[in-house]
XYZ file of C-alpha atoms in Angstrom:
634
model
C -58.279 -20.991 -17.242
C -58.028 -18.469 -14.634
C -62.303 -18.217 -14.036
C -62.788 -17.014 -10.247
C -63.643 -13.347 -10.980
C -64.932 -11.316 -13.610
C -61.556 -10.722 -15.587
C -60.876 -14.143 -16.958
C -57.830 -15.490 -19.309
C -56.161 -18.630 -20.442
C -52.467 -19.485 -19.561
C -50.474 -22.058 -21.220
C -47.512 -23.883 -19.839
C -44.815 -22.669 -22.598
C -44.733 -19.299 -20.570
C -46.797 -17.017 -23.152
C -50.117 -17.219 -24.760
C -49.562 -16.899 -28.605
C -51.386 -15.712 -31.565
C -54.155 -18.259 -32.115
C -52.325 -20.808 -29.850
C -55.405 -22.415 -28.230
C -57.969 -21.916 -31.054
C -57.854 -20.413 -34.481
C -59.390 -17.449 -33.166
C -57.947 -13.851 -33.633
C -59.508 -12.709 -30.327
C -59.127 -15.113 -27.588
C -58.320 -14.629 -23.782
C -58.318 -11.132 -21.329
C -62.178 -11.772 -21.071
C -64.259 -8.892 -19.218
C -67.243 -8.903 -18.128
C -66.240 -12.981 -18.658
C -70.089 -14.016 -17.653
C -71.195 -12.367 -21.052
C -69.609 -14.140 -24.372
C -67.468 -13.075 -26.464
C -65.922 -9.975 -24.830
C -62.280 -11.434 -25.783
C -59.330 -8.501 -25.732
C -56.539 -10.334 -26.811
C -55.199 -10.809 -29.854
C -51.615 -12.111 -29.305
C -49.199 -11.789 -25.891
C -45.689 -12.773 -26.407
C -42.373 -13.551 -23.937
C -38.746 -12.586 -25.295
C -35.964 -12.701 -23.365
C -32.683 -11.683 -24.353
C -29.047 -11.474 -23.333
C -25.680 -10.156 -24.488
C -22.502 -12.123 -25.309
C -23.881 -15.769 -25.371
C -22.153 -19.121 -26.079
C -22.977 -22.445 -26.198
C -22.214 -25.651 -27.864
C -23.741 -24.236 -30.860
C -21.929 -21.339 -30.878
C -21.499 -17.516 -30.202
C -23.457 -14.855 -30.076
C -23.227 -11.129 -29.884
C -27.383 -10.793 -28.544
C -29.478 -14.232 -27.682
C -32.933 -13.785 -27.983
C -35.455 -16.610 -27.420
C -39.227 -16.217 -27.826
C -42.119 -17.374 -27.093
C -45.032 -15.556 -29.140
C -46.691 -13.248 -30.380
C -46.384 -15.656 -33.343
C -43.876 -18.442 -32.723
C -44.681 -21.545 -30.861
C -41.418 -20.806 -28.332
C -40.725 -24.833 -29.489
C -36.864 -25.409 -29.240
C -36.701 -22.059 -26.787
C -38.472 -22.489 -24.084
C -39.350 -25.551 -22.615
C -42.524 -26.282 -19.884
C -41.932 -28.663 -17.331
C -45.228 -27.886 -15.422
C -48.064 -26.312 -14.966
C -51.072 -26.832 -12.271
C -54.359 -25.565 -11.667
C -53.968 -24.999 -7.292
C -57.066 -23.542 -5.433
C -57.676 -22.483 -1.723
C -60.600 -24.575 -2.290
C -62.755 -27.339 -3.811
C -64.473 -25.753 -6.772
C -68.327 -26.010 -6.876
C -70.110 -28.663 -8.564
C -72.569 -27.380 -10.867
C -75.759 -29.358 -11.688
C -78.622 -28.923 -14.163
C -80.878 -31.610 -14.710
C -78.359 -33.994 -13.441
C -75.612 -33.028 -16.154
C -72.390 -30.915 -15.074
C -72.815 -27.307 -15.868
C -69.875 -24.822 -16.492
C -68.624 -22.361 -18.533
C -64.585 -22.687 -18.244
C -63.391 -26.151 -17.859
C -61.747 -26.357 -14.279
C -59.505 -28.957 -13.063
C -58.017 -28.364 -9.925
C -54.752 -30.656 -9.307
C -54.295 -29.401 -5.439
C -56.447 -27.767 -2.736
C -54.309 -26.304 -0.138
C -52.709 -23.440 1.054
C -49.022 -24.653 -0.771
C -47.600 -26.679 -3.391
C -44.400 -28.532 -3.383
C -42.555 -29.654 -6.375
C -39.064 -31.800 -6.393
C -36.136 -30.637 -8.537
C -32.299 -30.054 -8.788
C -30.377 -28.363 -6.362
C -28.150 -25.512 -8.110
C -24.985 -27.145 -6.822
C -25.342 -30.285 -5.128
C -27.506 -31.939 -8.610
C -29.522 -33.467 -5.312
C -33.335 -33.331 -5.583
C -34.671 -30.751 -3.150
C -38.066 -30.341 -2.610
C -39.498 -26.445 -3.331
C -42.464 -25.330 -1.495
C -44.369 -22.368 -3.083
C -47.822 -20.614 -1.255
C -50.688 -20.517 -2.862
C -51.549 -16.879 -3.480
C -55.081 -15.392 -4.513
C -58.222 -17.527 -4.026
C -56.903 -19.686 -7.417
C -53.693 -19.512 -8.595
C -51.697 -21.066 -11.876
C -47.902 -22.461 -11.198
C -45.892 -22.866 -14.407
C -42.301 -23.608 -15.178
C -40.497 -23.347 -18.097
C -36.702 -23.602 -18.559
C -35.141 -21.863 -21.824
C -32.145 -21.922 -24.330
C -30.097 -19.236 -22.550
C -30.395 -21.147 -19.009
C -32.797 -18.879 -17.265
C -35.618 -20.795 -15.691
C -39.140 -18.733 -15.598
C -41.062 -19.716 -12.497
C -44.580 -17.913 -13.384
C -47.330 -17.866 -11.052
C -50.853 -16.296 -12.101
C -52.847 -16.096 -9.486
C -56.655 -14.052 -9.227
C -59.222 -12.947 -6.246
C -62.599 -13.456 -6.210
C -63.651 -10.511 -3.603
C -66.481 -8.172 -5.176
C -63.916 -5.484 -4.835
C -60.951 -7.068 -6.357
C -61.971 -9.736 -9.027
C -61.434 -7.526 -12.153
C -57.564 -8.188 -12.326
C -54.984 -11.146 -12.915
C -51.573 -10.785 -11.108
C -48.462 -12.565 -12.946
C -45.558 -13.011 -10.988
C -42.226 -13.788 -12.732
C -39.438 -15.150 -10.970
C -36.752 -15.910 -13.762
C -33.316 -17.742 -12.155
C -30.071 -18.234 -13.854
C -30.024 -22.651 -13.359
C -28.006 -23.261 -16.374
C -30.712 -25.902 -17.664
C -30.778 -24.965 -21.490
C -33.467 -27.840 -22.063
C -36.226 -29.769 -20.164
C -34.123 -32.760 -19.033
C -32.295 -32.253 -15.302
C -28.675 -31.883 -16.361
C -27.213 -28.536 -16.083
C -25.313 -27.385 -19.478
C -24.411 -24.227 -18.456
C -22.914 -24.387 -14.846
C -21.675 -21.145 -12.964
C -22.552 -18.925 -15.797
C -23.463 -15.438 -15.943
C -25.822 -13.956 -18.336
C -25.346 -10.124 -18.809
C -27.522 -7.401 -20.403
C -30.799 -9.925 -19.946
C -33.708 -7.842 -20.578
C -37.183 -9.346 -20.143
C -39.807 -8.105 -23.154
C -43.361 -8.778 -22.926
C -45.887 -7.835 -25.364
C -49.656 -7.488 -25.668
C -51.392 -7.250 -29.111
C -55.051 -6.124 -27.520
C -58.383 -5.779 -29.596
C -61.178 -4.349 -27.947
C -63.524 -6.901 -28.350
C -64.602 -9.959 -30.268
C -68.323 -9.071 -30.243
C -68.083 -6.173 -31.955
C -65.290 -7.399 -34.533
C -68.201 -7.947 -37.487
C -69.949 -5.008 -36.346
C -67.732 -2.619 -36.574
C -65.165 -3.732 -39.611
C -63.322 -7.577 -39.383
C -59.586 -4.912 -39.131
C -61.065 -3.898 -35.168
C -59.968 -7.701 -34.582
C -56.910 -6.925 -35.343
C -56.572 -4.433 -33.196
C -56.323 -1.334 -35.888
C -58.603 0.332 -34.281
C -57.084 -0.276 -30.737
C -55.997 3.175 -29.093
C -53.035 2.778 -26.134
C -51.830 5.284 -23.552
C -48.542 4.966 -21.499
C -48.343 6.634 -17.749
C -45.541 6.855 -16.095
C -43.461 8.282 -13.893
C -42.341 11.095 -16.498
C -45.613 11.718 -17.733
C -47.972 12.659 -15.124
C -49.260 15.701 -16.011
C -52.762 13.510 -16.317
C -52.072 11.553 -13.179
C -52.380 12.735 -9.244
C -49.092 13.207 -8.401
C -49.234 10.429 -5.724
C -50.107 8.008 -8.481
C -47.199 7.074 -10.565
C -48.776 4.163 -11.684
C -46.189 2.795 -14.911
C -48.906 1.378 -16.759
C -50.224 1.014 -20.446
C -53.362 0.601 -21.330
C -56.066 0.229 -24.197
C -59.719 1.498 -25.570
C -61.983 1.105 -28.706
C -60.880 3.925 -30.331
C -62.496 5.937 -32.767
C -61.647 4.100 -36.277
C -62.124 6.383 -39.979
C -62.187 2.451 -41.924
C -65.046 1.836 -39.703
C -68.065 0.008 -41.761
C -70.941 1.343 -39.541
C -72.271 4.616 -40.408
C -72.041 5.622 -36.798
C -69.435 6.753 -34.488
C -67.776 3.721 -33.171
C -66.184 4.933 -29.715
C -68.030 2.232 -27.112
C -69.552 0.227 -30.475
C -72.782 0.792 -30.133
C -74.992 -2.104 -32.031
C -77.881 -1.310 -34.343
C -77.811 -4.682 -36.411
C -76.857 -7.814 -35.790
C -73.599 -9.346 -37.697
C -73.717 -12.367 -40.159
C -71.491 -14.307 -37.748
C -73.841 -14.785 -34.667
C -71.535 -13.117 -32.594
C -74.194 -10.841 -31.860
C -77.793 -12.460 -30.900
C -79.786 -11.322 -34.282
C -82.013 -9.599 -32.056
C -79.940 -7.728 -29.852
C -80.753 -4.466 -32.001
C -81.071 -1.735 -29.515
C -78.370 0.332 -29.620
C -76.283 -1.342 -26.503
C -72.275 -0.538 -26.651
C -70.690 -3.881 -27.098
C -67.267 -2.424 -26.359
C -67.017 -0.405 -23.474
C -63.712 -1.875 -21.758
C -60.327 -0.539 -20.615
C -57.722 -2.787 -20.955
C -54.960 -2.660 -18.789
C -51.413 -4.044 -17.795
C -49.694 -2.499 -14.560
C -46.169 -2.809 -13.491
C -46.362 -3.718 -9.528
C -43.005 -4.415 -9.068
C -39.627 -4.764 -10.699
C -36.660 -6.228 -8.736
C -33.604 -3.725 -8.851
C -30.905 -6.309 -9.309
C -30.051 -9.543 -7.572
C -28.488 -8.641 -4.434
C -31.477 -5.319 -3.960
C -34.816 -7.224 -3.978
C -36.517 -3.499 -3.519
C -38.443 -2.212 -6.630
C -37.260 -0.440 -8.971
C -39.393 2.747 -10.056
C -37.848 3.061 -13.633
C -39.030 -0.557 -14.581
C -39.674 -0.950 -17.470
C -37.284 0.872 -19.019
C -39.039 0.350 -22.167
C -43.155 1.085 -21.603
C -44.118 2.121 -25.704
C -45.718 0.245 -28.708
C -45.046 -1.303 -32.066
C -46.413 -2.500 -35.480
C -48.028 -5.379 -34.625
C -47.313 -6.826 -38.227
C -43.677 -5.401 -37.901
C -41.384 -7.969 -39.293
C -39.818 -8.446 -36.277
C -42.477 -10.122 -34.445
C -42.824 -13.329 -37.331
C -39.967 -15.707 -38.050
C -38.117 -15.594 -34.616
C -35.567 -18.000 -34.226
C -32.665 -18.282 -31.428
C -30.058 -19.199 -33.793
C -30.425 -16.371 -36.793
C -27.890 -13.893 -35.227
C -28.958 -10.791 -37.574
C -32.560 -11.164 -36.605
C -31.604 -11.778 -33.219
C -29.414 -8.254 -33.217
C -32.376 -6.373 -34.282
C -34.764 -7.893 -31.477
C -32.217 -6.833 -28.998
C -32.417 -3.071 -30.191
C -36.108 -2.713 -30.240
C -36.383 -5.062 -26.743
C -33.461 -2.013 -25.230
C -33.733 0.730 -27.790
C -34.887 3.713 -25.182
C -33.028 4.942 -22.301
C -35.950 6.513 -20.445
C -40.169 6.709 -21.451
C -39.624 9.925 -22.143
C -37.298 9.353 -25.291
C -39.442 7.213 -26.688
C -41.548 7.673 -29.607
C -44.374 9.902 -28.021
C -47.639 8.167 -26.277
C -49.636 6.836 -28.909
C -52.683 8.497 -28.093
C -51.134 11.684 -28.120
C -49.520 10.412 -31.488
C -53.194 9.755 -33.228
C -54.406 12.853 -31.748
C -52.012 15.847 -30.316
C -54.905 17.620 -29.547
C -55.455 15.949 -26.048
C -52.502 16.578 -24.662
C -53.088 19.062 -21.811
C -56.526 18.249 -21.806
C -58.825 16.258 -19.647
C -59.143 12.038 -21.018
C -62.826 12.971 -21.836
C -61.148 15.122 -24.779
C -60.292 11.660 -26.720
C -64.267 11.895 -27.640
C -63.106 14.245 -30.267
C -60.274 11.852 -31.638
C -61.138 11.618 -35.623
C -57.174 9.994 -36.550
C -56.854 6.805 -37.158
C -55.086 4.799 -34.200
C -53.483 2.081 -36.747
C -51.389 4.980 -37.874
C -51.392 3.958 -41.715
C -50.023 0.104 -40.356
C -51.500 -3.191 -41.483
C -52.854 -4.282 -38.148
C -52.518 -1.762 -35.685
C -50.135 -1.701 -33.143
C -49.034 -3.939 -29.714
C -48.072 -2.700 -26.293
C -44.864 -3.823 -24.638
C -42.968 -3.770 -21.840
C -38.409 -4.160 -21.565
C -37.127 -4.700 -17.956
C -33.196 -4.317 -17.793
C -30.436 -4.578 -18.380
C -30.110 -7.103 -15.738
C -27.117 -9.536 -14.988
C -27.960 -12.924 -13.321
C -25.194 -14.475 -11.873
C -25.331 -18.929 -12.134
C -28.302 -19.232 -9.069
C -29.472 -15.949 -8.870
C -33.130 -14.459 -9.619
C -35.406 -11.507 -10.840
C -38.377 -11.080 -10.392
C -41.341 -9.059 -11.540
C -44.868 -8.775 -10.911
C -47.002 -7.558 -13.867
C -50.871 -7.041 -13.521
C -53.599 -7.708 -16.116
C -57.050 -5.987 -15.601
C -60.080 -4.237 -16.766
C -62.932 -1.928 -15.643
C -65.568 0.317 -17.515
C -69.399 0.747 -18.017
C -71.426 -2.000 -17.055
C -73.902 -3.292 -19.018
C -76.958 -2.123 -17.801
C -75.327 1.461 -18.412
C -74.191 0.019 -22.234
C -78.305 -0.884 -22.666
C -79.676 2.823 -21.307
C -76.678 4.870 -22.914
C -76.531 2.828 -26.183
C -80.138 2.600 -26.653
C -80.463 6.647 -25.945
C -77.435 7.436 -28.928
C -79.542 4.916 -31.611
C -82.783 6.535 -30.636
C -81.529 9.827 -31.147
C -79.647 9.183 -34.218
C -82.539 7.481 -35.731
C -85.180 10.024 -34.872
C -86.347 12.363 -37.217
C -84.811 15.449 -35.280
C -81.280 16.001 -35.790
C -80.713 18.719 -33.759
C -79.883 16.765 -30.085
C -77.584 14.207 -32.287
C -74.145 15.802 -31.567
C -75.070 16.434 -27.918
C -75.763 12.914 -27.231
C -72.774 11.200 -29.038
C -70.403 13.725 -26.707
C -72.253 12.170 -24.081
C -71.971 8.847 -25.131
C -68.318 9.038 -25.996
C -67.487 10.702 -22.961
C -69.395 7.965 -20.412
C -67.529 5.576 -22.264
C -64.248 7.325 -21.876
C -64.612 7.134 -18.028
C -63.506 4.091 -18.449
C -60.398 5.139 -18.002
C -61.044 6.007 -14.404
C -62.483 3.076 -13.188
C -59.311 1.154 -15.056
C -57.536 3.750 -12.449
C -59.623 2.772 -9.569
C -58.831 -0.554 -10.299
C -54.949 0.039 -9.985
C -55.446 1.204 -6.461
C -56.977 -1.461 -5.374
C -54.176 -3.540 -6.646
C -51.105 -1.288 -5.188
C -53.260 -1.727 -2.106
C -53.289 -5.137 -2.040
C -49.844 -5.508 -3.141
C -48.791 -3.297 0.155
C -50.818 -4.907 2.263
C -49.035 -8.317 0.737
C -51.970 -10.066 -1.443
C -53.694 -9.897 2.473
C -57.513 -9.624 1.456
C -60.494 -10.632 4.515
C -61.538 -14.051 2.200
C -65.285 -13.610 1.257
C -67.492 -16.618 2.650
C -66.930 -20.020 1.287
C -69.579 -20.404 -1.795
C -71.747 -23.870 -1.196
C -70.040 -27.254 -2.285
C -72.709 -28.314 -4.572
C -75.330 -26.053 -6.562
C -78.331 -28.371 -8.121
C -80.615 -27.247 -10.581
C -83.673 -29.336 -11.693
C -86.506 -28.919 -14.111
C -90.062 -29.968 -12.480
C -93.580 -30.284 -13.794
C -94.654 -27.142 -12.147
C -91.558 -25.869 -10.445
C -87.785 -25.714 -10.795
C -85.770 -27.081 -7.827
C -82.463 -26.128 -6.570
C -80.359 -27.348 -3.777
C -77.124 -26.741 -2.207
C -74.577 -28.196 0.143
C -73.319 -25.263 2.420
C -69.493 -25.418 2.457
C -68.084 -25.939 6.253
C -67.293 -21.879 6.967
C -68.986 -20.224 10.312
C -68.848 -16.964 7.993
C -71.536 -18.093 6.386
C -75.021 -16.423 7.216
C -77.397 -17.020 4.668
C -77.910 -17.826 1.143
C -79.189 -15.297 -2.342
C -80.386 -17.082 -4.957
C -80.619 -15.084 -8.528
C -82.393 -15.796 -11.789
C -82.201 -14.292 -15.290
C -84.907 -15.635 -17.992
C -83.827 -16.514 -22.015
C -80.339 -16.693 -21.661
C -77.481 -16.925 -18.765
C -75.638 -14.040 -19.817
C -78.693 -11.551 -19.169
C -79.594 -9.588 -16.195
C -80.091 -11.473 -12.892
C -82.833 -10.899 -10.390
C -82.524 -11.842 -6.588
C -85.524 -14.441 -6.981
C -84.651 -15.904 -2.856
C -83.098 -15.316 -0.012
C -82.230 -18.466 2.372
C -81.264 -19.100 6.124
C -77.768 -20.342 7.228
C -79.959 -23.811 7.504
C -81.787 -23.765 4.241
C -80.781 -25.924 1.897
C -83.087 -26.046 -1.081
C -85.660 -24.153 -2.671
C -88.441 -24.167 -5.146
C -88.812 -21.816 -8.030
C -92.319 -21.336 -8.852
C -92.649 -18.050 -10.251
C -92.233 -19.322 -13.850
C -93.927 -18.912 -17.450
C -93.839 -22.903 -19.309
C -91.521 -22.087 -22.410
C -88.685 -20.005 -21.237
C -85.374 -20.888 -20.234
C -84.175 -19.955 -16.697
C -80.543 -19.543 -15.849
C -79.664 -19.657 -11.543
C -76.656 -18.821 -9.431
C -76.288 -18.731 -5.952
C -74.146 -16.650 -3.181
C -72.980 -17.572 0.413
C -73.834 -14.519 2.462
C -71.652 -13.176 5.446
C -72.073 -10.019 7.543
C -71.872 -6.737 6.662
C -68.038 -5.630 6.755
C -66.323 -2.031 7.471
C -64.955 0.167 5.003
C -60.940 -0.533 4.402
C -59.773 2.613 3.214
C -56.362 1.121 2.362
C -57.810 -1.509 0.174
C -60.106 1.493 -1.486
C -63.263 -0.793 -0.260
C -66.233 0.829 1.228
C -68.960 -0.206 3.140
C -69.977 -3.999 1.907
C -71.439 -7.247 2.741
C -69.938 -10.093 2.086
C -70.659 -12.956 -0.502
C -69.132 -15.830 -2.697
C -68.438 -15.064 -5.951
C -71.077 -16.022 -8.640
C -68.422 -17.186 -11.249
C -67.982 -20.431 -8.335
C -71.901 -20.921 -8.864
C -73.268 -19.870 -12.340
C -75.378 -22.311 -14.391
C -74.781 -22.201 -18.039
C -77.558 -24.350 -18.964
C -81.026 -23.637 -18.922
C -83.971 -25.118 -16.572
C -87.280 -25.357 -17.560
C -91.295 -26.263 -16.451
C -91.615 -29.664 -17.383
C -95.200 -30.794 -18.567
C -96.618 -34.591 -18.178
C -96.962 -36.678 -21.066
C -100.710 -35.294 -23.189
C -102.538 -38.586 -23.840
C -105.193 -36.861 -26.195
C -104.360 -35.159 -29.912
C -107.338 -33.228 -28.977
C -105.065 -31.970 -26.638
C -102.238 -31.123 -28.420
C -101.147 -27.226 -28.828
C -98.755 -25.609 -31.206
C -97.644 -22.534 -30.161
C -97.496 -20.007 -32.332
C -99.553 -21.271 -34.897
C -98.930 -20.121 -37.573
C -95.262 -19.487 -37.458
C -94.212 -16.068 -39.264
C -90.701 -16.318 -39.645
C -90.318 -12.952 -40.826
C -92.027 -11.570 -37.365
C -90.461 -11.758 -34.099
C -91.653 -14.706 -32.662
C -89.233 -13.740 -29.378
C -89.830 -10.755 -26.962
C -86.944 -11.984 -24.268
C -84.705 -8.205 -24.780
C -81.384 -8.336 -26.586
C -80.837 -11.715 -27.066
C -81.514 -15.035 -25.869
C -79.592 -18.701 -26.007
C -82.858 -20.237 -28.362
C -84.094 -18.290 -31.391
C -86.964 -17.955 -32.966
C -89.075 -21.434 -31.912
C -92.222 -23.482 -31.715
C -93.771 -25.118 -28.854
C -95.677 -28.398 -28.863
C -97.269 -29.023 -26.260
C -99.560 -31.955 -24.452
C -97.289 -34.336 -26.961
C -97.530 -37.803 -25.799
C -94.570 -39.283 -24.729
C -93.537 -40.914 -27.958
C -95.051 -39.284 -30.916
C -94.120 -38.409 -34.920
C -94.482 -34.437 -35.271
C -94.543 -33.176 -39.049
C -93.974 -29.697 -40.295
């Protein structure tokens, strides 16, 4: 997992994360807001790479084509021989009640600044020993050698800076070694491979919450609505912005099942598969993302490392159930052949087969984004499952020891969620009122706050051509504390920290959110550079208390470059955050006289819980002044 920020994914070490490869789960991965559960965007990504006039001992071939995803394993094609977890530093230990708290598993296998790995030299067959930085504040190394010979070097790497933790950067260095399997002999020595094109694809579903809410075919992604900028299209783009990027919404959906206009799913009932706390009624849109992927840079060739603007050459989308994208296989030469066309099959963007958006709804174009609140077409476009964004870089040819490499960007922005609570809650009110006559008024509003999502997905592509420029060079926040305990008491809760060793440091925030850990959080404390524990005492027995806390620095200057105003500077929660809940402890009761049931009687059919939109326990009773060991009936 790649967990320092608020835009979270999985990676896995065959090079591409498949269609239900980690869990039979439709919607898995691309996860933001990643503190709240369940706000999963992908549905599939996928890795082709192809190449013209290949032979090997198993034959010839007019077009090679391995794969790995959207469906197929990449098993026989592509073949890991690592991948490592590497962080600029020790991750924090997380405590509650003495038992390890966290919400991704994370297993560091270096700290450091570098990593070193030993294999082949190119020509001498010596072992050599590679040295690679560490890049971000965490960052994922993976290599994976494939059937045609070209080794993918991928590193994923994420910031955790307030200003810069919504986005994932993958950079892809793939070099012609001649290693057509995962052992160290070379098969394929002072080769070329000619008209390699790189494909990657992204099957997005905006989001898993919502999936029951909304109609089980919105996990597909049918309802998923993409958009295509570029440098040919920019009559919706500053014209110092040619940012070549594609990127995805909840669109408006006619098979919806709610009665309601679905743009930003806004949730009026819970769904029967507890994705959605039974209680979290009010109205709040569960699906207010923009999903993203940015090209940052494309090499040109192998002897120009500068980038090259019209990468990709193909930036469009496809059936996600198109035939092509099940059965893939490296040796079935008419599959293969077809592959290759749709991987090269457009010159330019602009000959391509029209932005979808503009597809579902022609009436936009021209028009400010905010006009998509008027989109009534269906985005699946009469298909099975909606449709997939991808991406073809080439033609390229990679001479025996030579490289490409490109650097492809994963992020998200939109409303936050106390702005999905007020905005969502305002549309159900008004929709469920007994005046009709403000109803159409406050949907256009609601659709069109939602649709400014799009913005702050633009924002968000600033920041990262800034950073890029300014090579990945961010001012590190201050170290977050080593250790983070969290301990239930009688009549308090007690927390306690070990201050990592970083003169940045200033001071300490400690914040608390009540019923469940993906709620709102309060600033509950703020400590000295010396402090080192605290005791919560501000607390109702009964409910469940969620912490995290922040290493404070100073106050830092606006860096216009980086698009970063005014700020001061802390850790990132994500290093911190309990997942577990804390509690007021009570003494053993020694009397039955003593003993209270709370509430008494129990009314299942009233709501017993008053916590908001949800919480981690239910509906539940409370016993209290129980002796230590004791029989309870019911």
């Amino acid at each position: 997992w790649m967990s320092v920020g608020s835009m979270q994914s999985y990676y896995t070490a065959s090079g591409s994360e498949i269609e239900e490869g980690r869990v039979k789960e439709q919607q898995d991965g691309l996860q933001w807001p990643a503190l709240y559960r369940n706000q999963d965007m992908s549905a599939a990504k996928g890795l082709w790479i192809g190449c013209t006039n290949f032979k090997d001992a198993s034959g010839a071939y007019s077009y090679r084509v391995v794969h790995v995803g959207p469906r197929v394993s990449g098993g026989g094609e592509f073949f890991p021989l690592e991948i490592k977890l590497l962080s600029k530093t020790d991750p924090t230990a997380v405590f509650v009640d003495d038992n390890p708290s966290m919400g991704k598993t994370v297993e560091v296998d270096k700290v450091g600044d570098s990593y070193s790995y030993t294999t082949k030299s190119l020509y001498t067959f010596q072992d050599t020993t590679i040295t690679v930085p560490v890049l971000g504040d965490r960052m994922i190394f993976n290599r994976v050698n494939t059937l045609i010979g070209l080794t993918m070097e991928r590193k994923i790497y994420a910031f955790s800076h307030p200003y810069h933790d919504n986005y994932i950067v993958s950079e892809y260095t793939f070099t012609n070694t001649g290693n057509t399997n995962a052992d160290d002999a070379i098969e394929r020595p002072d080769s070329t491979l000619r008209g390699v094109y790189i494909y990657l694809n992204w099957r997005l579903a905006v989001n898993k919450e919502i999936r029951y809410v909304v109609g089980n075919g919105s996990g597909w992604g049918m309802n998923t609505m993409y958009d295509t900028h570029w440098i040919g299209n920019t009559e919706d783009q500053p014209a110092n912005e040619n940012f070549r990027t594609t990127f995805a919404w909840h669109g408006y959906w006619p098979a919806k099942q709610v009665t309601y206009n679905n743009i930003g799913a806004s949730i009026w009932t819970p769904d029967a598969t507890g994705l959605v706390a039974k209680n979290d009624t009010i109205g709040r849109l569960g699906a207010p993302q923009f999903m993203g992927i940015l090209t940052v840079y494309a090499q040109k060739s192998v002897d120009d490392a500068s980038d090259d603007p019209t990468q990709p050459v193909v930036a469009t989308y496809e059936g996600s159930d198109d035939p092509s994208y099940s059965g893939n296989d490296a040796f079935n030469q008419g599959k293969m052949t077809g592959e290759y066309e749709m991987m090269s099959k457009y010159d330019k963007p602009n000959d391509m087969k029209g932005r979808h958006a503009y597809v579902v709804y022609p009436g936009a174009k021209g028009k400010p984004f905010s006009e998509f609140a008027n989109q009534k077409a269906s985005p699946d476009l009469a298909t099975s499952g909606g449709f997939s964004a991808v991406n073809g870089y080439g033609p390229y040819t990679i001479p025996y020891g030579k490289s490409i490499k490109i650097i492809v960007v994963e992020g998200a922005a939109g409303l936050d969620r106390d702005a999905c609570i007020r905005i969502g809650r305002k549309y159900k009110q008004a929709l469920t009122d007994s005046d009709p006559s403000n109803d159409a008024a406050v949907e256009l509003e609601k659709d069109q706050a939602v649709l400014t999502g799009k913005d702050s997905l633009m924002q968000t592509w600033r920041r990262v051509i800034a950073n890029y420029n300014s090579n990945w060079q961010l001012v590190n926040p201050p170290k977050a504390p080593t250790v983070f305990n969290v301990k239930s008491g009688g009549d308090k809760i007690m927390l306690s920290w070990t201050p990592a060793e970083d003169p940045t440091v200033k001071g300490f925030e400690v914040y608390r959110a009540i019923g469940q850990y993906d709620s709102t959080y309060y600033l509950v404390h703020s400590a000295g550079a010396s402090e080192t524990s605290w005791d919560d005492k501000d607390l109702v027995r009964g409910q469940a208390y969620y912490y995290y806390i922040v290493s404070v620095g100073d106050q830092q200057p606006a860096v216009p470059e980086l698009n970063i105003p005014v700020y001061t500077a802390k850790s990132s929660r994500y290093y911190t955050q309990a997942f577990d809940p804390a509690y007021l402890k009570r003494q053993a009761g020694k009397n039955i006289e003593d003993v209270r049931i709370v509430p008494n009687p129990y009314i299942i059919s009233k709501d017993n819980v008053t916590l908001g939109y949800g919480n981690d326990y239910g509906d539940k009773i409370m016993f209290y002044n129980i002796p230590g060991y004791c029989t309870i009936k019911i």
